[in-house]
Amino acid sequence: MGTETLRFTTYAGSYVHGLDGGERTQLTCTTSGPDGATTGTVLASGPRSILDWETTADKATIATAVLGHWVGRPPSQADLHEFLDEIAGDWVAGQPWQLTGEQLERAGFQP
């Protein structure tokens, strides 16, 4: 996934209603190519008790999914610490968030 093939990349964490009526957490990636076509991918989805961004461990799970998708390999421990310090530190439990490819690149993560 190179930046030369993608115009915009946005990762988002949100809460959605599950089929059972309960709230679920969803991690998505949306990309827009040079031709303007947009694709969306669900990277992870699950009940809030399993997938969330409330604790540091929860944020590390999200970081692993985002970085694995963005850089195309499992992140190192140093990558995870950098992500948690530079990107996920402001995330608030119960509040959706968005993260762009530009933000990832500024933090030193290259696709």
mmCIF file of C-alpha atoms in Angstrom:
data_model
loop_
_atom_site.group_PDB
_atom_site.id
_atom_site.type_symbol
_atom_site.label_atom_id
_atom_site.label_comp_id
_atom_site.label_asym_id
_atom_site.label_seq_id
_atom_site.Cartn_x
_atom_site.Cartn_y
_atom_site.Cartn_z
ATOM 1 C CA MET A 1 0.000 0.000 0.000
ATOM 2 C CA GLY A 2 2.058 2.922 -1.211
ATOM 3 C CA THR A 3 1.149 6.573 -0.998
ATOM 4 C CA GLU A 4 1.657 6.832 -4.759
ATOM 5 C CA THR A 5 -1.436 4.676 -5.267
ATOM 6 C CA LEU A 6 -3.611 6.273 -2.591
ATOM 7 C CA ARG A 7 -4.863 9.812 -2.383
ATOM 8 C CA PHE A 8 -6.337 9.674 1.118
ATOM 9 C CA THR A 9 -6.378 7.086 3.877
ATOM 10 C CA THR A 10 -8.470 7.425 7.024
ATOM 11 C CA TYR A 11 -8.711 4.989 9.911
ATOM 12 C CA ALA A 12 -11.644 5.360 12.285
ATOM 13 C CA GLY A 13 -12.810 3.852 15.531
ATOM 14 C CA SER A 14 -16.539 4.044 16.106
ATOM 15 C CA TYR A 15 -19.405 2.453 17.942
ATOM 16 C CA VAL A 16 -22.182 0.770 15.973
ATOM 17 C CA HIS A 17 -25.313 -1.154 16.896
ATOM 18 C CA GLY A 18 -24.977 -4.911 16.612
ATOM 19 C CA LEU A 19 -27.658 -7.270 15.381
ATOM 20 C CA ASP A 20 -28.425 -8.170 18.989
ATOM 21 C CA GLY A 21 -29.144 -4.516 19.771
ATOM 22 C CA GLY A 22 -25.948 -4.113 21.782
ATOM 23 C CA GLU A 23 -23.163 -1.694 21.030
ATOM 24 C CA ARG A 24 -20.137 -2.912 19.088
ATOM 25 C CA THR A 25 -16.790 -1.346 18.358
ATOM 26 C CA GLN A 26 -15.685 -1.085 14.763
ATOM 27 C CA LEU A 27 -12.275 -0.228 13.301
ATOM 28 C CA THR A 28 -12.376 0.794 9.645
ATOM 29 C CA CYS A 29 -10.047 2.026 6.922
ATOM 30 C CA THR A 30 -11.302 4.167 4.049
ATOM 31 C CA THR A 31 -9.089 4.918 1.058
ATOM 32 C CA SER A 32 -9.616 7.150 -1.949
ATOM 33 C CA GLY A 33 -7.558 6.420 -5.034
ATOM 34 C CA PRO A 34 -6.263 8.827 -7.671
ATOM 35 C CA ASP A 35 -9.365 8.153 -9.773
ATOM 36 C CA GLY A 36 -11.624 9.267 -6.915
ATOM 37 C CA ALA A 37 -12.915 5.775 -6.163
ATOM 38 C CA THR A 38 -13.392 5.125 -2.453
ATOM 39 C CA THR A 39 -13.124 1.769 -0.713
ATOM 40 C CA GLY A 40 -13.875 0.901 2.873
ATOM 41 C CA THR A 41 -12.563 -2.028 4.868
ATOM 42 C CA VAL A 42 -13.583 -3.203 8.324
ATOM 43 C CA LEU A 43 -10.320 -4.171 10.033
ATOM 44 C CA ALA A 44 -11.898 -5.289 13.302
ATOM 45 C CA SER A 45 -15.304 -5.438 14.920
ATOM 46 C CA GLY A 46 -16.468 -6.795 18.231
ATOM 47 C CA PRO A 47 -18.266 -6.136 21.484
ATOM 48 C CA ARG A 48 -16.845 -3.291 23.569
ATOM 49 C CA SER A 49 -15.815 -5.787 26.232
ATOM 50 C CA ILE A 50 -13.298 -7.218 23.726
ATOM 51 C CA LEU A 51 -12.460 -4.359 21.347
ATOM 52 C CA ASP A 52 -12.231 -0.761 22.595
ATOM 53 C CA TRP A 53 -9.739 2.046 23.313
ATOM 54 C CA GLU A 54 -10.362 2.535 27.010
ATOM 55 C CA THR A 55 -7.096 1.174 28.429
ATOM 56 C CA THR A 56 -3.519 1.211 27.184
ATOM 57 C CA ALA A 57 -3.827 -2.505 26.392
ATOM 58 C CA ASP A 58 -6.990 -1.794 24.374
ATOM 59 C CA LYS A 59 -5.217 0.978 22.469
ATOM 60 C CA ALA A 60 -2.290 -1.371 21.770
ATOM 61 C CA THR A 61 -4.717 -3.835 20.162
ATOM 62 C CA ILE A 62 -6.036 -1.071 17.902
ATOM 63 C CA ALA A 63 -2.472 0.116 17.193
ATOM 64 C CA THR A 64 -1.468 -3.396 16.142
ATOM 65 C CA ALA A 65 -4.356 -3.579 13.669
ATOM 66 C CA VAL A 66 -3.814 -0.079 12.243
ATOM 67 C CA LEU A 67 -0.038 -0.346 11.928
ATOM 68 C CA GLY A 68 -0.178 -3.877 10.546
ATOM 69 C CA HIS A 69 -2.523 -2.644 7.834
ATOM 70 C CA TRP A 70 -0.634 0.600 7.156
ATOM 71 C CA VAL A 71 2.945 -0.714 7.034
ATOM 72 C CA GLY A 72 2.092 -4.229 5.854
ATOM 73 C CA ARG A 73 3.792 -6.086 8.694
ATOM 74 C CA PRO A 74 3.292 -6.642 12.421
ATOM 75 C CA PRO A 75 4.530 -3.604 14.359
ATOM 76 C CA SER A 76 7.561 -3.771 16.614
ATOM 77 C CA GLN A 77 7.323 -2.930 20.311
ATOM 78 C CA ALA A 78 9.001 0.405 19.535
ATOM 79 C CA ASP A 79 6.354 1.108 16.872
ATOM 80 C CA LEU A 80 3.577 0.338 19.348
ATOM 81 C CA HIS A 81 5.069 2.642 21.992
ATOM 82 C CA GLU A 82 5.464 5.413 19.412
ATOM 83 C CA PHE A 83 1.846 4.991 18.264
ATOM 84 C CA LEU A 84 0.540 5.035 21.832
ATOM 85 C CA ASP A 85 2.584 8.134 22.704
ATOM 86 C CA GLU A 86 2.111 10.127 19.491
ATOM 87 C CA ILE A 87 -1.333 9.111 18.269
ATOM 88 C CA ALA A 88 -3.569 7.245 20.716
ATOM 89 C CA GLY A 89 -2.794 9.288 23.817
ATOM 90 C CA ASP A 90 -5.730 11.650 23.249
ATOM 91 C CA TRP A 91 -8.329 8.976 22.511
ATOM 92 C CA VAL A 92 -11.194 8.908 25.004
ATOM 93 C CA ALA A 93 -13.215 5.805 25.829
ATOM 94 C CA GLY A 94 -16.714 6.074 24.445
ATOM 95 C CA GLN A 95 -15.707 8.711 21.884
ATOM 96 C CA PRO A 96 -15.102 7.905 18.204
ATOM 97 C CA TRP A 97 -11.777 8.911 16.649
ATOM 98 C CA GLN A 98 -10.215 9.332 13.203
ATOM 99 C CA LEU A 99 -6.634 9.076 12.052
ATOM 100 C CA THR A 100 -5.283 9.959 8.615
ATOM 101 C CA GLY A 101 -2.426 8.502 6.649
ATOM 102 C CA GLU A 102 -0.765 11.923 6.836
ATOM 103 C CA GLN A 103 -0.812 11.743 10.636
ATOM 104 C CA LEU A 104 0.758 8.287 10.519
ATOM 105 C CA GLU A 105 3.476 9.515 8.153
ATOM 106 C CA ARG A 106 4.202 12.557 10.348
ATOM 107 C CA ALA A 107 4.631 10.169 13.295
ATOM 108 C CA GLY A 108 7.238 8.263 11.258
ATOM 109 C CA PHE A 109 5.153 5.337 9.974
ATOM 110 C CA GLN A 110 5.640 4.809 6.246
ATOM 111 C CA PRO A 111 3.395 2.553 4.159
#
